[in-house]
Tab-separated table of C-alpha atoms in Angstrom:
chain	number	residue	atom	x	y	z
W	138	MET	CA	-10.014	14.409	-6.887
W	139	ASP	CA	-12.021	17.855	-6.210
W	140	GLN	CA	-12.498	19.812	-9.906
W	141	ARG	CA	-14.435	22.600	-10.800
W	142	SER	CA	-14.065	25.182	-13.765
W	143	ILE	CA	-13.576	29.070	-13.087
W	144	ALA	CA	-14.645	30.758	-16.213
W	145	ASP	CA	-12.412	29.239	-18.954
W	146	VAL	CA	-9.746	27.716	-16.139
W	147	THR	CA	-10.374	24.413	-14.680
W	148	VAL	CA	-8.962	23.942	-11.233
W	149	LEU	CA	-7.865	20.484	-9.690
W	150	SER	CA	-7.094	19.944	-6.272
W	151	PRO	CA	-5.856	16.895	-4.708
W	152	THR	CA	-5.318	16.449	-1.112
W	153	GLY	CA	-3.095	14.847	1.242
W	154	ARG	CA	0.338	12.862	-0.358
W	155	ILE	CA	0.806	12.621	-3.728
W	156	ASP	CA	2.866	9.348	-4.025
W	157	LEU	CA	3.199	6.160	-5.811
W	158	ASP	CA	-0.072	5.052	-4.257
W	159	THR	CA	-2.051	8.240	-5.235
W	160	THR	CA	-0.807	9.583	-8.227
W	161	PRO	CA	-2.766	7.368	-10.636
W	162	PRO	CA	-6.062	9.251	-9.961
W	163	LEU	CA	-4.378	12.677	-10.032
W	164	GLN	CA	-2.811	11.830	-13.379
W	165	ASP	CA	-6.036	10.058	-14.690
W	166	CYS	CA	-8.145	13.806	-14.294
W	167	LEU	CA	-5.049	15.539	-15.379
W	168	LEU	CA	-3.693	14.696	-18.551
W	169	PRO	CA	-7.067	14.404	-20.190
W	170	LEU	CA	-7.618	17.987	-19.122
W	171	THR	CA	-4.213	19.083	-20.273
W	172	GLN	CA	-4.566	17.417	-23.991
W	173	VAL	CA	-7.490	19.709	-24.864
W	174	ALA	CA	-6.501	22.755	-27.411
W	175	SER	CA	-5.427	25.800	-25.569
W	176	ALA	CA	-6.547	24.153	-22.230
W	177	LYS	CA	-5.871	26.532	-18.876
W	178	VAL	CA	-5.478	24.308	-16.082
W	179	VAL	CA	-4.325	24.984	-12.490
W	180	VAL	CA	-3.473	22.388	-9.783
W	181	ASP	CA	-4.235	24.137	-6.321
W	182	PHE	CA	-1.701	22.545	-4.030
W	183	ALA	CA	-3.579	23.976	-0.777
W	184	GLY	CA	-4.816	20.534	0.600
W	185	VAL	CA	-0.903	18.800	-0.518
W	186	SER	CA	0.938	17.960	2.194
W	187	TYR	CA	3.592	15.800	0.521
W	188	ILE	CA	4.826	15.121	-3.270
W	189	SER	CA	7.344	12.231	-4.459
W	190	SER	CA	8.677	12.096	-7.789
W	191	SER	CA	5.548	10.040	-9.093
W	192	GLY	CA	3.713	13.218	-8.157
W	193	LEU	CA	6.421	15.081	-10.176
W	194	ARG	CA	5.911	12.626	-12.931
W	195	ALA	CA	2.719	13.236	-13.611
W	196	LEU	CA	3.188	17.001	-13.378
W	197	MET	CA	5.714	16.641	-15.938
W	198	LEU	CA	3.630	14.368	-18.041
W	199	GLY	CA	0.765	17.183	-17.987
W	200	ALA	CA	3.045	19.938	-18.600
W	201	LYS	CA	4.460	18.395	-21.819
W	202	ALA	CA	0.591	17.578	-22.957
W	203	ALA	CA	-0.357	21.224	-22.440
W	204	ARG	CA	2.640	22.385	-24.211
W	205	ALA	CA	1.676	20.261	-27.302
W	206	ALA	CA	-1.671	21.428	-26.963
W	207	GLN	CA	-0.782	25.343	-26.831
W	208	GLY	CA	-2.504	25.165	-23.191
W	209	ARG	CA	-1.121	26.077	-19.701
W	210	LEU	CA	-0.530	24.381	-16.844
W	211	VAL	CA	-0.028	26.443	-13.387
W	212	VAL	CA	0.343	25.061	-9.857
W	213	CYS	CA	-0.245	27.128	-6.731
W	214	CYS	CA	-0.369	27.022	-3.093
W	215	LEU	CA	3.299	24.948	-2.424
W	216	ASN	CA	3.500	24.460	1.431
W	217	PRO	CA	7.514	24.940	2.501
W	218	ALA	CA	8.022	21.104	1.972
W	219	VAL	CA	6.732	20.368	-1.823
W	220	ALA	CA	8.363	24.057	-2.602
W	221	GLU	CA	11.691	22.914	-1.510
W	222	ILE	CA	11.068	19.545	-3.863
W	223	PHE	CA	10.063	21.634	-6.600
W	224	ARG	CA	13.382	23.814	-6.030
W	225	ILE	CA	15.787	20.265	-5.871
W	226	SER	CA	13.810	19.190	-9.069
W	227	ARG	CA	13.913	22.767	-10.804
W	228	PHE	CA	10.180	22.407	-11.340
W	229	HIS	CA	9.499	25.970	-11.515
W	230	LEU	CA	11.220	25.517	-15.162
W	231	VAL	CA	8.553	22.983	-15.946
W	232	VAL	CA	5.525	24.208	-14.790
W	233	GLU	CA	4.391	28.131	-13.626
W	234	VAL	CA	4.577	28.463	-9.836
W	235	GLN	CA	2.190	30.862	-8.179
W	236	ASN	CA	1.657	31.889	-4.804
W	237	ASP	CA	-1.972	31.305	-4.324
W	238	LEU	CA	-5.080	30.864	-6.793
W	239	ALA	CA	-6.093	34.232	-7.314
W	240	ALA	CA	-2.307	34.975	-8.988
W	241	ALA	CA	-2.756	31.496	-10.770
W	242	LEU	CA	-6.281	32.377	-12.404
W	243	ALA	CA	-4.851	36.056	-13.390
W	244	ALA	CA	-1.618	34.543	-14.916
W	245	LEU	CA	-4.401	32.401	-17.135
W	246	SER	CA	-7.181	34.324	-17.660
W	247	SER	CA	-8.547	37.784	-17.013
W	248	SER	CA	-12.308	36.296	-16.901
W	249	ALA	CA	-11.338	33.331	-14.395
W	250	ALA	CA	-9.524	36.411	-12.189
W	251	ALA	CA	-12.893	38.304	-12.262
W	252	ALA	CA	-15.090	35.388	-11.632
W	253	TYR	CA	-13.030	34.294	-8.682
W	254	ARG	CA	-13.063	37.988	-7.368
W	255	HIS	CA	-16.484	37.968	-7.254
W	256	GLY	CA	-17.050	34.749	-5.800
E	213	MET	CA	27.315	5.648	14.599
E	214	THR	CA	28.255	6.685	17.954
E	215	GLY	CA	26.835	6.326	21.070
E	216	LYS	CA	24.245	3.827	21.715
E	217	PRO	CA	21.892	3.629	19.193
E	218	ILE	CA	17.980	3.113	19.191
E	219	HIS	CA	16.091	1.078	17.110
E	220	MET	CA	13.033	1.390	15.248
E	221	PRO	CA	10.824	-1.936	14.876
E	222	ARG	CA	11.407	-3.330	11.585
E	223	LEU	CA	8.679	-2.328	8.815
E	224	ARG	CA	8.011	-5.099	6.413
E	225	LEU	CA	6.335	-4.319	3.162
E	226	VAL	CA	4.252	-6.977	0.948
E	227	GLY	CA	4.682	-4.814	-1.721
E	228	GLN	CA	1.419	-2.612	-2.053
E	229	ALA	CA	1.675	1.018	-3.059
E	230	ALA	CA	-0.487	1.887	-0.303
E	231	GLU	CA	1.927	0.927	2.513
E	232	ILE	CA	4.439	3.285	1.365
E	233	GLY	CA	2.787	6.237	3.081
E	234	PRO	CA	2.665	4.883	6.562
E	235	ALA	CA	6.105	3.376	6.282
E	236	VAL	CA	7.388	6.733	5.710
E	237	ASP	CA	5.188	8.205	8.476
E	238	THR	CA	6.634	5.829	10.769
E	239	VAL	CA	10.061	6.507	9.752
E	240	ARG	CA	9.340	10.230	10.177
E	241	ARG	CA	8.209	10.007	13.381
E	242	PHE	CA	11.030	8.017	14.492
E	243	ALA	CA	13.653	10.549	13.246
E	244	LEU	CA	11.548	13.362	14.825
E	245	ALA	CA	11.693	11.304	18.268
E	246	ALA	CA	15.047	10.807	18.021
E	247	GLY	CA	15.594	14.946	17.864
E	248	LEU	CA	16.161	15.522	14.333
E	249	PRO	CA	15.213	18.597	13.140
E	250	PRO	CA	11.461	18.628	11.480
E	251	GLU	CA	13.238	19.318	7.880
E	252	SER	CA	15.987	16.658	8.058
E	253	CYS	CA	12.856	14.223	8.936
E	254	ASP	CA	10.903	15.671	5.720
E	255	ALA	CA	14.044	15.068	3.617
E	256	LEU	CA	14.612	11.151	5.136
E	257	ALA	CA	11.158	10.861	4.899
E	258	LEU	CA	10.834	11.606	1.108
E	259	ALA	CA	14.059	9.731	0.378
E	260	VAL	CA	12.884	6.774	2.105
E	261	ASP	CA	9.888	7.073	-0.112
E	262	GLU	CA	11.478	7.114	-2.929
E	263	ALA	CA	13.642	4.047	-2.132
E	264	VAL	CA	10.739	2.299	-1.835
E	265	SER	CA	8.817	3.118	-4.574
E	266	ASN	CA	11.671	2.324	-6.504
E	267	ILE	CA	11.673	-1.525	-5.126
E	268	LEU	CA	8.130	-1.697	-5.767
E	269	ARG	CA	8.333	-0.618	-9.222
E	270	HIS	CA	11.255	-2.156	-10.708
E	271	ALA	CA	12.839	-4.629	-8.277
E	272	TYR	CA	10.025	-7.977	-8.848
E	273	ASP	CA	8.810	-9.048	-12.012
E	274	ALA	CA	6.320	-11.032	-10.080
E	275	PRO	CA	4.338	-10.453	-6.706
E	276	VAL	CA	5.944	-11.769	-3.692
E	277	ASP	CA	5.522	-12.428	-0.152
E	278	SER	CA	7.669	-9.655	1.513
E	279	ALA	CA	9.019	-6.966	-1.267
E	280	VAL	CA	11.261	-4.825	1.524
E	281	THR	CA	12.281	-4.607	5.136
E	282	ILE	CA	12.931	-1.146	6.946
E	283	ASP	CA	15.002	-0.947	9.437
E	284	ALA	CA	16.106	2.403	11.211
E	285	ALA	CA	18.613	3.303	14.036
E	286	ALA	CA	19.324	6.409	15.307
E	287	ASP	CA	22.390	7.435	17.629
E	288	GLY	CA	24.044	11.196	18.301
E	289	GLU	CA	25.517	11.252	14.938
E	290	GLY	CA	22.183	11.010	13.214
E	291	ILE	CA	19.972	7.936	11.685
E	292	GLU	CA	20.759	5.246	9.439
E	293	VAL	CA	17.775	3.763	7.396
E	294	VAL	CA	18.184	0.568	6.017
E	295	LEU	CA	16.259	-1.011	2.960
E	296	ALA	CA	16.387	-4.767	1.887
E	297	ASP	CA	14.579	-6.523	-0.770
E	298	ARG	CA	15.449	-9.971	-2.616
E	299	GLY	CA	15.052	-7.898	-6.116
E	300	ARG	CA	17.115	-7.861	-9.261
E	301	PRO	CA	20.352	-6.206	-8.460
E	302	PHE	CA	20.017	-2.552	-8.290
E	303	SER	CA	22.645	0.427	-7.327
E	304	PRO	CA	21.036	3.656	-7.534
E	305	LEU	CA	24.429	4.789	-6.878
E	306	ASP	CA	25.420	3.859	-10.949
E	307	ARG	CA	22.690	6.425	-12.327
E	308	SER	CA	23.756	9.561	-13.694
E	309	PRO	CA	21.831	12.374	-12.665
E	310	PRO	CA	18.596	13.558	-14.661
E	311	ARG	CA	18.537	16.656	-16.901
E	312	LEU	CA	17.452	19.382	-14.593
E	313	GLU	CA	17.408	22.257	-16.984
E	314	GLY	CA	15.174	23.248	-19.562
E	315	GLY	CA	11.431	23.327	-19.864
E	316	ALA	CA	9.090	20.415	-20.125
E	317	ALA	CA	9.757	19.938	-23.967
E	318	ASP	CA	13.355	19.649	-23.335
E	319	ARG	CA	13.353	17.239	-20.042
E	320	PRO	CA	12.858	13.475	-19.595
E	321	VAL	CA	9.834	12.528	-17.680
E	322	GLY	CA	11.567	9.809	-15.101
E	323	GLY	CA	14.674	9.556	-13.334
E	324	LEU	CA	14.233	12.342	-10.469
E	325	GLY	CA	13.378	9.780	-7.925
E	326	ILE	CA	16.948	8.577	-7.653
E	327	HIS	CA	17.757	12.093	-7.725
E	328	LEU	CA	15.875	13.366	-4.839
E	329	MET	CA	16.902	10.656	-2.958
E	330	ARG	CA	20.694	11.494	-3.402
E	331	THR	CA	19.912	15.194	-2.721
E	332	LEU	CA	17.834	14.703	0.373
E	333	VAL	CA	19.923	12.305	2.760
E	334	ASP	CA	23.764	12.987	3.609
E	335	ARG	CA	24.969	9.648	2.208
E	336	ILE	CA	23.959	6.604	0.418
E	337	ASP	CA	25.595	3.150	0.936
E	338	TYR	CA	24.655	0.221	-1.412
E	339	ARG	CA	25.614	-3.796	-1.113
E	340	ARG	CA	24.410	-6.515	-2.887
E	341	GLU	CA	24.478	-9.043	-0.327
E	342	GLY	CA	24.161	-12.758	-1.716
E	343	ASP	CA	20.648	-12.373	-3.237
E	344	VAL	CA	19.836	-9.000	-1.189
E	345	ASN	CA	19.902	-5.563	-2.083
E	346	ARG	CA	20.961	-3.550	1.267
E	347	LEU	CA	20.472	0.094	0.525
E	348	THR	CA	21.573	2.334	3.810
E	349	LEU	CA	20.437	6.056	3.729
E	350	SER	CA	22.171	8.237	6.234
E	351	LYS	CA	20.891	11.658	7.658
E	352	TYR	CA	23.507	13.312	10.184
E	353	ARG	CA	21.890	15.482	13.009
E	354	THR	CA	23.799	18.770	12.042
E	355	ALA	CA	25.096	20.705	8.921
E	356	ALA	CA	28.629	20.527	9.921
E	357	LEU	CA	28.678	16.790	10.046
E	358	ALA	CA	26.948	16.435	6.838
E	359	ALA	CA	29.246	18.924	5.205
E	360	GLY	CA	32.239	16.884	6.347
E	361	ALA	CA	30.997	13.570	5.648
E	362	PRO	CA	32.423	11.473	2.380
E	363	ARG	CA	28.649	11.114	0.153
E	364	GLY	CA	27.505	8.067	-1.065
E	365	GLU	CA	29.734	7.820	-4.168
E	366	ASP	CA	32.991	7.699	-1.885
E	367	GLY	CA	31.571	6.159	0.572
E	368	ALA	CA	30.491	2.947	-1.387
E	369	ASP	CA	34.526	1.941	-1.330
E	370	ASP	CA	34.201	1.266	2.056
E	371	THR	CA	32.232	-1.638	1.843
E	372	GLY	CA	34.949	-3.617	0.583
E	373	ALA	CA	33.137	-4.525	-2.785
């Protein structure tokens, strides 16, 4: 699981399928991050081809944890298939969805957005 | 089903989560080869994923030699995928839909898999035959057929159960 920090935001970048088999490593990364007080976390879906309810469950747990810790969880770069699953599951009500990483960072932190712009 | 059906070679899963991806891809490729629109193939693939995941998570108390078999057949009307397992009796049609409104604080963690399965295919039939759960997921070729077809809840009546 690729994980990096951009200013005060942590970006997770899972790849491939997110299903019953591959959700545990994502969840093991995501939950501790979202449990930190006031944490700002982005899950970048640019490399994700597919998500099942197992992955949605991990995002739900992350969103609940972030809310409890006064943090925020944002996702970005959903491909059309993943976006359709979010729509059917009404997951835009659960996590904030942004079109791309720049928008996700800008939604969370001006310093992270600036750091990303300047490479 | 109408016309002479073509069949996918049976898939047998021993019950490892790592088997789901390849099995789902096989069903998706079969659906594509049968000429279903790509978005219908994606929807069917995820529905099969959810059905298999549910069986692997909940059907058995102990590891088994063969957890589930997957058959698929395509004809002029569409595709039927049949999942068979010998786990505890379970009909996904008996579950009420999960709460889909509200934010993270207001919604339950689980229940989405069955909701996705029911939303993504045109028809679901469930039968308990002896010690076998037999779940049939159907996806039609055209939206018109899908719109005129009975939903799984009603269709369950024709099983004679």
